[in-house]
Short mmCIF file of C-alpha atoms and ligand atoms in Angstrom, two decimals:
data_model
loop_
_atom_site.label_atom_id
_atom_site.label_comp_id
_atom_site.label_asym_id
_atom_site.label_seq_id
_atom_site.Cartn_x
_atom_site.Cartn_y
_atom_site.Cartn_z
CA UNK A 4 -22.28 1.21 1.91
CA UNK A 5 -20.01 4.56 2.64
CA UNK A 6 -18.32 6.39 0.14
CA UNK A 7 -15.48 8.53 -0.50
CA UNK A 8 -14.76 11.91 -3.56
CA UNK A 9 -11.91 14.71 -2.66
CA UNK A 10 -11.34 14.15 -6.32
CA UNK A 11 -10.73 17.73 -7.27
CA UNK A 12 -9.94 19.12 -3.90
CA UNK A 13 -6.48 20.45 -3.24
CA UNK A 14 -5.22 19.93 0.11
CA UNK A 15 -3.32 23.20 2.10
CA UNK A 16 -0.20 22.45 4.82
CA UNK A 17 0.93 25.44 7.16
CA UNK A 18 4.18 24.49 8.43
CA UNK A 19 5.75 24.85 11.58
CA UNK A 20 3.15 23.93 14.04
CA UNK A 21 5.08 20.40 16.25
CA UNK A 22 2.59 17.66 16.17
CA UNK A 23 1.73 16.31 19.38
CA UNK A 24 -1.01 13.77 20.83
CA UNK A 25 -2.01 10.31 19.80
CA UNK A 26 -2.62 8.70 16.40
CA UNK A 27 -4.87 5.17 15.75
CA UNK A 28 -3.82 3.47 12.56
CA UNK A 29 -5.77 1.90 10.76
CA UNK A 30 -5.92 -1.68 8.87
CA UNK A 31 -3.51 -2.04 6.11
CA UNK A 32 -4.04 -1.46 3.01
CA UNK A 33 -1.87 -3.83 0.94
CA UNK A 34 -3.70 -6.58 3.52
CA UNK A 35 -6.87 -5.37 2.52
CA UNK A 36 -6.92 -5.10 -1.45
CA UNK A 37 -5.68 -9.12 -1.10
CA UNK A 38 -8.15 -9.99 1.43
CA UNK A 39 -11.45 -8.78 -0.22
CA UNK A 40 -10.23 -10.47 -3.36
CA UNK A 41 -9.64 -13.53 -1.51
CA UNK A 42 -13.27 -13.59 0.53
CA UNK A 43 -14.60 -14.88 -3.24
CA UNK A 44 -13.11 -18.98 -2.31
CA UNK A 45 -15.12 -18.81 0.10
CA UNK A 46 -18.65 -20.77 -0.08
CA UNK A 47 -20.46 -19.22 2.76
CA UNK A 48 -20.37 -15.33 3.89
CA UNK A 49 -16.66 -14.09 4.89
CA UNK A 50 -16.60 -11.06 7.75
CA UNK A 51 -13.74 -9.11 7.45
CA UNK A 52 -13.20 -6.35 10.78
CA UNK A 53 -11.24 -3.44 11.09
CA UNK A 54 -10.68 -2.69 7.07
CA UNK A 55 -9.88 0.69 5.95
CA UNK A 56 -11.90 3.63 4.81
CA UNK A 57 -9.95 4.56 1.84
CA UNK A 58 -10.67 4.01 -1.77
CA UNK A 59 -8.74 1.47 -2.79
CA UNK A 60 -11.02 -0.53 -0.43
CA UNK A 61 -14.09 0.41 -1.60
CA UNK A 62 -13.36 0.45 -4.98
CA UNK A 63 -12.90 -3.67 -4.84
CA UNK A 64 -15.59 -4.06 -2.70
CA UNK A 65 -17.78 -3.08 -6.26
CA UNK A 66 -15.65 -5.36 -7.81
CA UNK A 67 -17.17 -7.80 -6.10
CA UNK A 68 -20.85 -6.80 -6.13
CA UNK A 69 -20.61 -6.36 -9.90
CA UNK A 70 -19.63 -10.56 -10.34
CA UNK A 71 -22.94 -10.57 -7.83
CA UNK A 72 -21.28 -10.81 -4.71
CA UNK A 73 -23.27 -9.18 -1.89
CA UNK A 74 -21.06 -6.89 0.09
CA UNK A 75 -22.18 -4.79 3.00
CA UNK A 76 -20.82 -2.49 5.53
CA UNK A 77 -21.37 -1.68 9.35
CA UNK A 78 -18.16 0.57 9.69
CA UNK A 79 -15.08 -0.28 9.18
CA UNK A 80 -16.42 -3.96 9.32
CA UNK A 81 -17.49 -5.45 5.94
CA UNK A 82 -19.50 -9.15 5.54
CA UNK A 83 -18.40 -10.06 1.89
CA UNK A 84 -21.48 -12.76 1.05
CA UNK A 85 -20.56 -15.45 -2.02
CA UNK A 86 -23.16 -17.26 -2.76
CA UNK A 87 -24.12 -15.76 -6.46
CA UNK A 88 -20.49 -14.74 -7.30
CA UNK A 89 -20.07 -15.81 -11.44
CA UNK A 90 -16.94 -15.51 -13.09
CA UNK A 91 -18.39 -12.51 -14.87
CA UNK A 92 -15.35 -11.03 -16.99
CA UNK A 93 -14.21 -7.74 -15.58
CA UNK A 94 -11.85 -5.85 -18.77
CA UNK A 95 -12.24 -2.84 -17.76
CA UNK A 96 -13.93 -0.23 -15.95
CA UNK A 97 -13.05 -0.42 -11.78
CA UNK A 98 -10.31 -2.93 -12.58
CA UNK A 99 -7.64 -0.24 -14.31
CA UNK A 100 -8.42 2.41 -10.91
CA UNK A 101 -6.25 0.49 -8.89
CA UNK A 102 -2.82 -2.31 -8.80
CA UNK A 103 -4.56 -5.03 -6.92
CA UNK A 104 -7.37 -5.79 -8.89
CA UNK A 105 -5.03 -8.52 -9.98
CA UNK A 106 -5.57 -10.88 -7.38
CA UNK A 107 -9.44 -11.21 -8.56
CA UNK A 108 -7.05 -13.31 -11.17
CA UNK A 109 -6.16 -15.39 -8.87
CA UNK A 110 -9.52 -16.28 -6.72
CA UNK A 111 -11.47 -16.12 -9.62
CA UNK A 112 -9.36 -18.75 -11.15
CA UNK A 113 -9.15 -20.35 -7.96
CA UNK A 114 -13.05 -20.10 -8.11
CA UNK A 115 -14.14 -21.03 -10.94
CA UNK A 116 -10.77 -21.82 -13.92
CA UNK A 117 -11.33 -19.10 -15.43
CA UNK A 118 -11.10 -15.45 -14.76
CA UNK A 119 -11.31 -12.59 -17.76
CA UNK A 120 -9.27 -9.38 -15.52
CA UNK A 121 -8.15 -6.34 -17.49
CA UNK A 122 -4.61 -5.21 -17.10
CA UNK A 123 -4.42 -3.08 -13.52
CA UNK A 124 -3.33 0.57 -13.05
CA UNK A 125 -2.12 1.73 -9.56
CA UNK A 126 0.88 4.45 -9.14
CA UNK A 127 2.81 4.41 -11.64
CA UNK A 128 6.67 3.44 -10.03
CA UNK A 129 7.96 2.51 -13.50
CA UNK A 130 7.86 -0.57 -14.96
CA UNK A 131 5.79 -3.05 -12.93
CA UNK A 132 4.70 -6.89 -15.40
CA UNK A 133 3.35 -9.41 -13.46
CA UNK A 134 5.29 -12.33 -15.26
CA UNK A 135 5.68 -14.40 -12.38
CA UNK A 136 1.96 -14.30 -11.37
CA UNK A 137 1.66 -15.83 -14.80
CA UNK A 138 4.70 -18.27 -14.07
CA UNK A 139 2.72 -19.25 -11.14
CA UNK A 140 -0.64 -19.53 -12.61
CA UNK A 141 0.73 -21.24 -16.04
CA UNK A 142 2.40 -24.00 -13.57
CA UNK A 143 -0.83 -25.40 -11.59
CA UNK A 144 -2.39 -25.55 -15.25
CA UNK A 145 -4.38 -21.76 -16.64
CA UNK A 146 -3.59 -21.33 -19.78
CA UNK A 147 -2.88 -17.70 -19.69
CA UNK A 148 -3.11 -15.05 -23.00
CA UNK A 149 -3.16 -11.08 -22.95
CA UNK A 150 -5.90 -10.39 -25.16
CA UNK A 151 -6.58 -6.39 -26.24
CA UNK A 152 -5.21 -5.74 -22.72
CA UNK A 153 -7.09 -7.80 -20.83
CA UNK A 154 -5.59 -11.18 -19.54
CA UNK A 155 -7.16 -13.99 -19.98
CA UNK A 156 -7.34 -17.25 -17.41
CA UNK A 157 -8.29 -20.63 -18.33
CA UNK A 158 -7.85 -24.06 -16.96
CA UNK A 159 -10.04 -27.29 -16.82
CA UNK A 160 -8.89 -28.45 -13.38
CA UNK A 161 -5.69 -26.97 -11.52
CA UNK A 162 -2.96 -29.12 -9.40
CA UNK A 163 -0.56 -28.31 -7.70
CA UNK A 164 2.73 -27.76 -9.00
CA UNK A 165 6.35 -26.51 -7.52
CA UNK A 166 6.94 -22.50 -8.50
CA UNK A 167 9.88 -21.08 -8.34
CA UNK A 168 9.83 -16.57 -8.37
CA UNK A 169 12.66 -16.18 -10.08
CA UNK A 170 11.81 -12.29 -8.62
CA UNK A 171 10.35 -11.82 -4.99
CA UNK A 172 6.89 -10.41 -5.60
CA UNK A 173 4.59 -9.59 -2.91
CA UNK A 174 1.34 -9.55 -5.26
CA UNK A 175 2.80 -12.55 -7.37
CA UNK A 176 2.88 -14.73 -3.77
CA UNK A 177 -0.92 -13.96 -2.66
CA UNK A 178 -2.03 -14.49 -6.35
CA UNK A 179 0.02 -18.13 -6.38
CA UNK A 180 -0.78 -18.62 -2.90
CA UNK A 181 -4.76 -17.06 -4.16
CA UNK A 182 -4.93 -19.75 -6.57
CA UNK A 183 -3.50 -22.43 -5.41
CA UNK A 184 -5.46 -23.48 -2.12
CA UNK A 185 -8.52 -24.76 -4.07
CA UNK A 186 -5.87 -27.15 -6.37
CA UNK A 187 -5.49 -30.56 -6.41
CA UNK A 188 -2.78 -31.38 -4.90
CA UNK A 189 0.79 -29.95 -3.05
CA UNK A 190 1.96 -26.45 -4.28
CA UNK A 191 5.94 -24.90 -3.24
CA UNK A 192 6.18 -21.87 -3.16
CA UNK A 193 10.04 -20.89 -3.78
CA UNK A 194 11.41 -17.56 -3.05
CA UNK A 195 8.64 -16.42 -1.79
CA UNK A 196 7.84 -12.94 -0.30
CA UNK A 197 7.36 -12.73 3.53
CA UNK A 198 5.79 -9.32 4.02
CA UNK A 199 3.34 -9.11 6.82
CA UNK A 200 0.21 -8.47 4.21
CA UNK A 201 1.12 -11.94 2.65
CA UNK A 202 0.93 -13.73 6.67
CA UNK A 203 -2.55 -11.66 7.27
CA UNK A 204 -3.93 -13.18 4.02
CA UNK A 205 -2.58 -16.55 4.68
CA UNK A 206 -4.21 -16.14 7.75
CA UNK A 207 -7.17 -15.49 5.93
CA UNK A 208 -7.11 -18.33 3.83
CA UNK A 209 -6.28 -20.50 7.01
CA UNK A 210 -9.06 -19.16 8.59
CA UNK A 211 -11.71 -20.42 6.33
CA UNK A 212 -9.78 -24.03 6.00
CA UNK A 213 -6.98 -24.00 3.31
CA UNK A 214 -4.39 -25.64 4.25
CA UNK A 215 -0.55 -23.61 4.31
CA UNK A 216 2.41 -23.77 6.08
CA UNK A 217 5.53 -21.56 5.79
CA UNK A 218 4.28 -18.31 5.09
CA UNK A 219 6.37 -15.50 7.16
CA UNK A 220 9.94 -17.55 5.62
CA UNK A 221 10.79 -17.90 1.78
CA UNK A 222 8.64 -21.87 1.05
CA UNK A 223 5.55 -21.76 1.58
CA UNK A 224 3.53 -24.66 1.35
CA UNK A 225 -0.16 -25.50 0.08
CA UNK A 226 -2.41 -28.77 0.18
CA UNK A 227 -4.83 -28.28 -1.91
CA UNK A 228 -8.76 -28.65 -0.42
CA UNK A 229 -11.97 -29.09 -2.17
CA UNK A 230 -14.06 -26.18 -0.15
CA UNK A 231 -13.23 -23.13 1.60
CA UNK A 232 -15.73 -22.24 4.02
CA UNK A 233 -16.68 -18.42 5.81
CA UNK A 234 -15.28 -17.28 9.00
CA UNK A 235 -14.01 -13.93 10.81
CA UNK A 236 -10.97 -11.98 10.28
CA UNK A 237 -9.23 -8.94 11.71
CA UNK A 238 -6.58 -7.49 9.38
CA UNK A 239 -3.51 -6.43 11.43
CA UNK A 240 -2.82 -2.30 11.53
CA UNK A 241 -0.92 -1.00 8.26
CA UNK A 242 2.66 -0.41 8.85
CA UNK A 243 3.33 1.85 5.94
CA UNK A 244 0.37 4.32 7.94
CA UNK A 245 2.60 3.57 10.65
CA UNK A 246 5.95 4.56 9.32
CA UNK A 247 4.66 7.45 7.43
CA UNK A 248 3.57 9.12 11.26
CA UNK A 249 6.65 7.91 12.89
CA UNK A 250 8.42 9.74 10.27
CA UNK A 251 6.48 12.98 10.66
CA UNK A 252 6.69 12.53 14.03
CA UNK A 253 10.47 12.62 13.66
CA UNK A 254 10.25 15.75 11.46
CA UNK A 255 7.69 18.05 12.98
CA UNK A 256 6.55 15.96 16.68
CA UNK A 257 6.79 17.79 20.07
CA UNK A 258 5.12 14.27 21.44
CA UNK A 259 3.96 11.71 19.52
CA UNK A 260 1.83 8.09 20.50
CA UNK A 261 1.28 5.94 17.88
CA UNK A 262 -1.51 3.42 18.09
CA UNK A 263 -2.47 0.02 17.02
CA UNK A 264 1.24 -1.05 15.65
CA UNK A 265 2.90 -3.89 15.04
CA UNK A 266 6.77 -2.25 15.99
CA UNK A 267 8.24 -5.76 14.94
CA UNK A 268 6.51 -5.18 11.45
CA UNK A 269 8.22 -1.17 11.47
CA UNK A 270 12.04 -2.28 12.68
CA UNK A 271 14.14 -1.55 9.73
CA UNK A 272 12.32 2.12 9.37
CA UNK A 273 12.54 2.08 13.87
CA UNK A 274 16.96 1.94 13.66
CA UNK A 275 17.08 4.04 10.72
CA UNK A 276 14.95 7.26 12.38
CA UNK A 277 17.04 5.53 15.85
CA UNK A 278 20.84 5.52 13.81
CA UNK A 279 19.56 9.34 13.45
CA UNK A 280 19.66 10.36 17.14
CA UNK A 281 16.20 10.01 17.44
CA UNK A 282 14.83 8.81 20.64
CA UNK A 283 11.71 6.15 20.25
CA UNK A 284 10.16 3.86 23.02
CA UNK A 285 8.30 0.90 22.29
CA UNK A 286 5.57 -1.08 24.04
CA UNK A 287 3.74 -3.76 22.45
CA UNK A 288 1.33 -1.98 20.33
CA UNK A 289 2.67 1.71 20.60
CA UNK A 290 5.28 4.06 19.47
CA UNK A 291 6.54 6.75 21.55
CA UNK A 292 8.16 9.46 19.22
CA UNK A 293 10.23 12.74 21.16
CA UNK A 294 12.04 14.45 18.44
CA UNK A 295 15.57 15.97 19.47
CA UNK A 296 16.84 19.21 17.93
CA UNK A 297 19.20 18.09 15.11
CA UNK A 298 18.83 14.79 13.07
CA UNK A 299 21.61 13.52 11.81
CA UNK A 300 21.37 12.40 8.27
CA UNK A 301 21.43 8.42 7.28
CA UNK A 302 21.60 6.30 3.69
CA UNK A 303 18.98 4.08 2.93
CA UNK A 304 18.42 1.40 0.94
CA UNK A 305 14.99 -0.04 -0.28
CA UNK A 306 15.19 -4.43 0.42
CA UNK A 307 12.01 -7.25 0.47
CA UNK A 308 11.01 -7.03 3.49
CA UNK A 309 12.48 -7.14 6.46
CA UNK A 310 14.54 -4.66 4.84
CA UNK A 311 13.44 -0.82 3.90
CA UNK A 312 10.18 -0.21 3.14
CA UNK A 313 10.22 1.09 -0.75
CA UNK A 314 6.69 2.58 0.60
CA UNK A 315 8.31 4.52 3.26
CA UNK A 316 11.08 5.52 1.00
CA UNK A 317 9.69 8.83 -0.29
CA UNK A 318 8.81 10.19 3.28
CA UNK A 319 11.80 9.11 4.03
CA UNK A 320 13.85 11.51 1.65
CA UNK A 321 11.23 14.57 2.92
CA UNK A 322 12.63 14.03 6.42
CA UNK A 323 15.83 13.66 5.35
CA UNK A 324 16.21 17.47 4.08
CA UNK A 325 16.03 18.56 7.72
CA UNK A 326 18.80 16.45 9.57
CA UNK A 327 22.65 17.76 9.02
CA UNK A 328 25.34 15.83 6.05
CA UNK A 329 23.93 14.14 3.47
CA UNK A 330 22.09 10.99 3.10
CA UNK A 331 21.65 8.65 -0.21
CA UNK A 332 18.47 7.37 -0.59
CA UNK A 333 18.80 4.24 -3.44
CA UNK A 334 14.91 1.63 -4.52
CA UNK A 335 15.93 -1.59 -5.12
CA UNK A 336 12.43 -2.20 -5.55
CA UNK A 337 11.19 0.61 -7.86
CA UNK A 338 14.44 2.50 -9.24
CA UNK A 339 12.45 4.87 -10.46
CA UNK A 340 9.78 6.22 -7.24
CA UNK A 341 11.36 9.36 -7.45
CA UNK A 342 8.82 11.60 -8.40
CA UNK A 343 8.43 13.47 -5.70
CA UNK A 344 11.94 15.07 -5.97
CA UNK A 345 11.16 17.56 -8.43
CA UNK A 346 8.23 18.44 -6.35
CA UNK A 347 11.00 18.68 -3.29
CA UNK A 348 13.03 20.81 -5.07
CA UNK A 349 10.10 23.71 -5.57
CA UNK A 350 10.50 23.30 -1.85
CA UNK A 351 13.62 24.29 -1.49
CA UNK A 352 15.40 20.69 -1.33
CA UNK A 353 18.69 20.40 -1.91
CA UNK A 354 18.35 17.07 -3.69
CA UNK A 355 20.67 14.98 -6.40
CA UNK A 356 20.08 12.44 -8.38
CA UNK A 357 22.94 10.47 -9.65
CA UNK A 358 23.20 7.39 -10.83
CA UNK A 359 19.61 5.83 -9.74
CA UNK A 360 19.83 7.56 -6.51
CA UNK A 361 18.89 10.52 -4.54
CA UNK A 362 21.63 12.36 -2.70
CA UNK A 363 19.77 14.95 -0.26
CA UNK A 364 21.84 17.47 1.68
CA UNK A 365 20.15 18.98 4.73
CA UNK A 366 19.78 20.36 6.73
CA UNK A 367 17.41 22.85 4.84
CA UNK A 368 14.93 25.50 5.65
CA UNK A 369 11.95 24.01 3.32
CA UNK A 370 9.87 26.74 1.67
CA UNK A 371 5.57 25.96 0.66
CA UNK A 372 5.07 25.86 -2.43
CA UNK A 373 1.84 24.46 -5.18
CA UNK A 374 3.43 20.71 -5.81
CA UNK A 375 1.38 17.95 -7.44
CA UNK A 376 1.58 13.64 -5.70
CA UNK A 377 2.44 12.04 -8.53
CA UNK A 378 1.50 8.97 -6.63
CA UNK A 379 0.40 7.72 -3.68
CA UNK A 380 3.67 8.47 -1.53
CA UNK A 381 4.13 10.90 -3.34
CA UNK A 382 2.15 12.19 -1.12
CA UNK A 383 2.99 10.86 2.35
CA UNK A 384 5.61 12.73 1.14
CA UNK A 385 4.66 16.26 0.55
CA UNK A 386 2.57 16.90 2.92
CA UNK A 387 5.30 15.53 5.69
CA UNK A 388 7.30 18.75 3.82
CA UNK A 389 4.56 20.65 3.60
CA UNK A 390 4.41 20.23 8.05
CA UNK A 391 8.16 20.98 7.76
CA UNK A 392 7.73 24.05 5.79
CA UNK A 393 7.85 27.96 6.15
CA UNK A 394 4.16 29.20 4.61
CA UNK A 395 1.45 26.99 3.27
CA UNK A 396 2.15 24.63 0.55
CA UNK A 397 -1.08 23.51 -2.06
CA UNK A 398 -0.62 19.68 -2.14
CA UNK A 399 -3.12 18.63 -5.95
CA UNK A 400 -3.12 14.95 -6.98
CA UNK A 401 -5.54 14.42 -3.80
CA UNK A 402 -7.30 11.09 -5.60
CA UNK A 403 -3.53 9.24 -4.71
CA UNK A 404 -3.51 9.71 -0.91
CA UNK A 405 -7.20 9.12 -1.05
CA UNK A 406 -6.16 5.77 -2.71
CA UNK A 407 -4.25 4.44 0.91
CA UNK A 408 -4.45 6.75 3.83
CA UNK A 409 -7.61 6.71 5.63
CA UNK A 410 -8.86 10.71 6.69
CA UNK A 411 -5.05 12.05 6.73
CA UNK A 412 -6.30 15.73 6.71
CA UNK A 413 -8.64 14.19 10.49
CA UNK A 414 -5.55 12.35 11.66
CA UNK A 415 -2.39 15.44 11.72
CA UNK A 416 -5.47 18.15 12.86
CA UNK A 417 -5.55 16.10 15.31
CA UNK A 418 -2.07 16.18 16.27
CA UNK A 419 -2.42 20.02 15.45
CA UNK A 420 -1.22 20.44 12.88
CA UNK A 421 -2.63 23.26 10.88
CA UNK A 422 -4.61 21.46 7.20
CA UNK A 423 -7.02 21.28 5.03
CA UNK A 424 -8.78 21.37 1.57
CA UNK A 425 -10.76 22.91 -0.33
CA UNK A 426 -12.42 22.67 -3.68
CA UNK A 427 -10.47 23.29 -6.82
CA UNK A 428 -11.73 25.68 -9.59
CA UNK A 429 -12.58 24.12 -12.85
CA UNK A 430 -9.48 26.06 -14.51
CA UNK A 431 -7.28 24.34 -12.03
CA UNK A 432 -8.84 21.14 -12.46
CA UNK A 433 -8.10 21.78 -16.26
CA UNK A 434 -4.24 22.86 -15.55
CA UNK A 435 -3.76 20.24 -13.52
CA UNK A 436 -5.17 17.24 -16.49
CA UNK A 437 -2.61 19.25 -18.66
CA UNK A 438 0.24 19.93 -17.23
N1 EPU B 517 8.40 -7.32 -10.33
C1 EPU B 517 8.31 -8.34 -11.29
N2 EPU B 517 7.63 -9.36 -11.98
C2 EPU B 517 6.33 -9.58 -11.55
C3 EPU B 517 6.05 -9.39 -10.00
C4 EPU B 517 6.88 -8.51 -10.06
O1 EPU B 517 9.56 -8.37 -11.82
O2 EPU B 517 5.43 -10.90 -11.70
C5 EPU B 517 9.05 -7.32 -9.34
C6 EPU B 517 8.70 -5.42 -9.91
O3 EPU B 517 8.44 -4.54 -10.71
C7 EPU B 517 9.20 -4.74 -8.55
C8 EPU B 517 9.27 -5.78 -8.01
O4 EPU B 517 9.69 -6.95 -8.19
O5 EPU B 517 10.56 -4.15 -9.10
C9 EPU B 517 8.73 -6.73 -6.68
O6 EPU B 517 7.07 -5.78 -7.16
P1 EPU B 517 6.03 -6.45 -6.35
O7 EPU B 517 5.00 -7.97 -7.24
O8 EPU B 517 6.39 -7.21 -4.68
O9 EPU B 517 4.76 -5.64 -5.26
P2 EPU B 517 3.85 -5.31 -6.05
O10 EPU B 517 2.98 -6.27 -5.09
O11 EPU B 517 3.02 -4.92 -7.05
C10 EPU B 517 3.62 -4.59 -3.08
C11 EPU B 517 2.11 -3.07 -2.98
C12 EPU B 517 3.31 -2.04 -2.89
C13 EPU B 517 4.63 -2.18 -2.96
C14 EPU B 517 5.54 -3.47 -2.82
C15 EPU B 517 7.29 -3.48 -3.04
C16 EPU B 517 0.18 -3.46 -2.91
C17 EPU B 517 -1.51 -4.17 -3.73
N3 EPU B 517 1.25 -2.90 -3.38
O12 EPU B 517 3.47 -4.32 -4.71
O13 EPU B 517 2.69 -0.76 -1.90
O14 EPU B 517 5.55 -0.99 -2.93
O15 EPU B 517 4.15 -4.72 -2.69
O16 EPU B 517 6.70 -3.81 -1.19
O17 EPU B 517 0.09 -4.57 -2.04
C18 EPU B 517 1.83 1.36 -1.84
O18 EPU B 517 1.19 0.76 -1.02
O19 EPU B 517 2.31 2.44 -2.26
C19 EPU B 517 2.71 0.40 -2.76
C20 EPU B 517 2.79 0.60 -3.95
#
């Protein structure tokens, strides 16, 4: 089993070096974290290829083992044998490390008609309720209670139902799909989310024998089956990782090829980069980015897919510091996803927050500073800012970054960035914990 462990490290980025060359994008984190729990539903081995080597994936692998799964890794391929899995309660421990542990609710309910799962952790982006997941489970016939911070789900049997989501939610759409594929009869999810990761999970489930129609539209129809078998599946590339490198290339690229991308998954970002004056060439599986000198500012508003992704809002804010004029960033999905702003200000960014929007005025020459990544995409935004800044930027909070970006130090080094990690001293760790 591969391991990770950079928690007590800090990262240094020496700004001013142009990025040049090719970067290969890894498998999609937000697919991976649902594909792994989905394997619980099978009766025989599921093999998933192309998984990103990130801590969220390893944590989920450990959780599958905790419930009796046999999990074996061969590089980026994992084999999960669910034969000895049991409905082991997971009220505490690793479930709290990440958001996506909530997929154990849908998958275990679907398989065993019961589950006990601690309320999930993950990035703090303001309130992140799971009421729509629970509404779906209840509609399928489960009794759901919250007992001391753990969600208890119990059903005599699951019966298909018509479920209208009051909020378009990636997690609720996937979780209800997981619970419904083995329910008796027909389930209809209305106002479903349409993200590519949902299609990826439905593809795996369909290969296992599930009957699902309409994924990628806002009405998903599921005909329950009694049995799902193992299969082999290759994950889609990570559109958010690809978007992060596209933004880094826009900020500091000479000529950057981003390989293993599905460009249609990134249309909203590419449209905005083009609006800024950036030439981008697209082919089937790659993007070529050759920035011009001066970029124009644009406004962005995050929306559900295919709108501008909230997960790219923070990296994009860093890019706007370099653009000419004022750009307004509004996150309609997570209005409190603004913790990177204070850190960017330490680096000399000119950003005002008004009415929940960040107003970024550029161009400004960023200056290296000591900053802390408070969440995953804030981490990406600080790395991009560090690449643009004068001098050295020191970034802590790498545990967040390592949850979602595979080998980011190595990938950027290969593109010509000056970026490295070092151990934190005990005093620095203490100071960070107390801050
Ligand atoms: N919401 C509710 N009730 C619910 C579920 C969601 O009110 O029951 C609200 C949320 O508070 C939010 C909105 O609906 O305002 C959308 O949330 P969604 O459920 O779609 O988010 P999620 O499934 O918890 C996933 C990704 C996030 C990404 C969002 C939005 C995973 C594991 N996480 O979260 O990814 O930001 O969709 O696209 O798939 C990241 O990768 O950095 C990340 C945070």
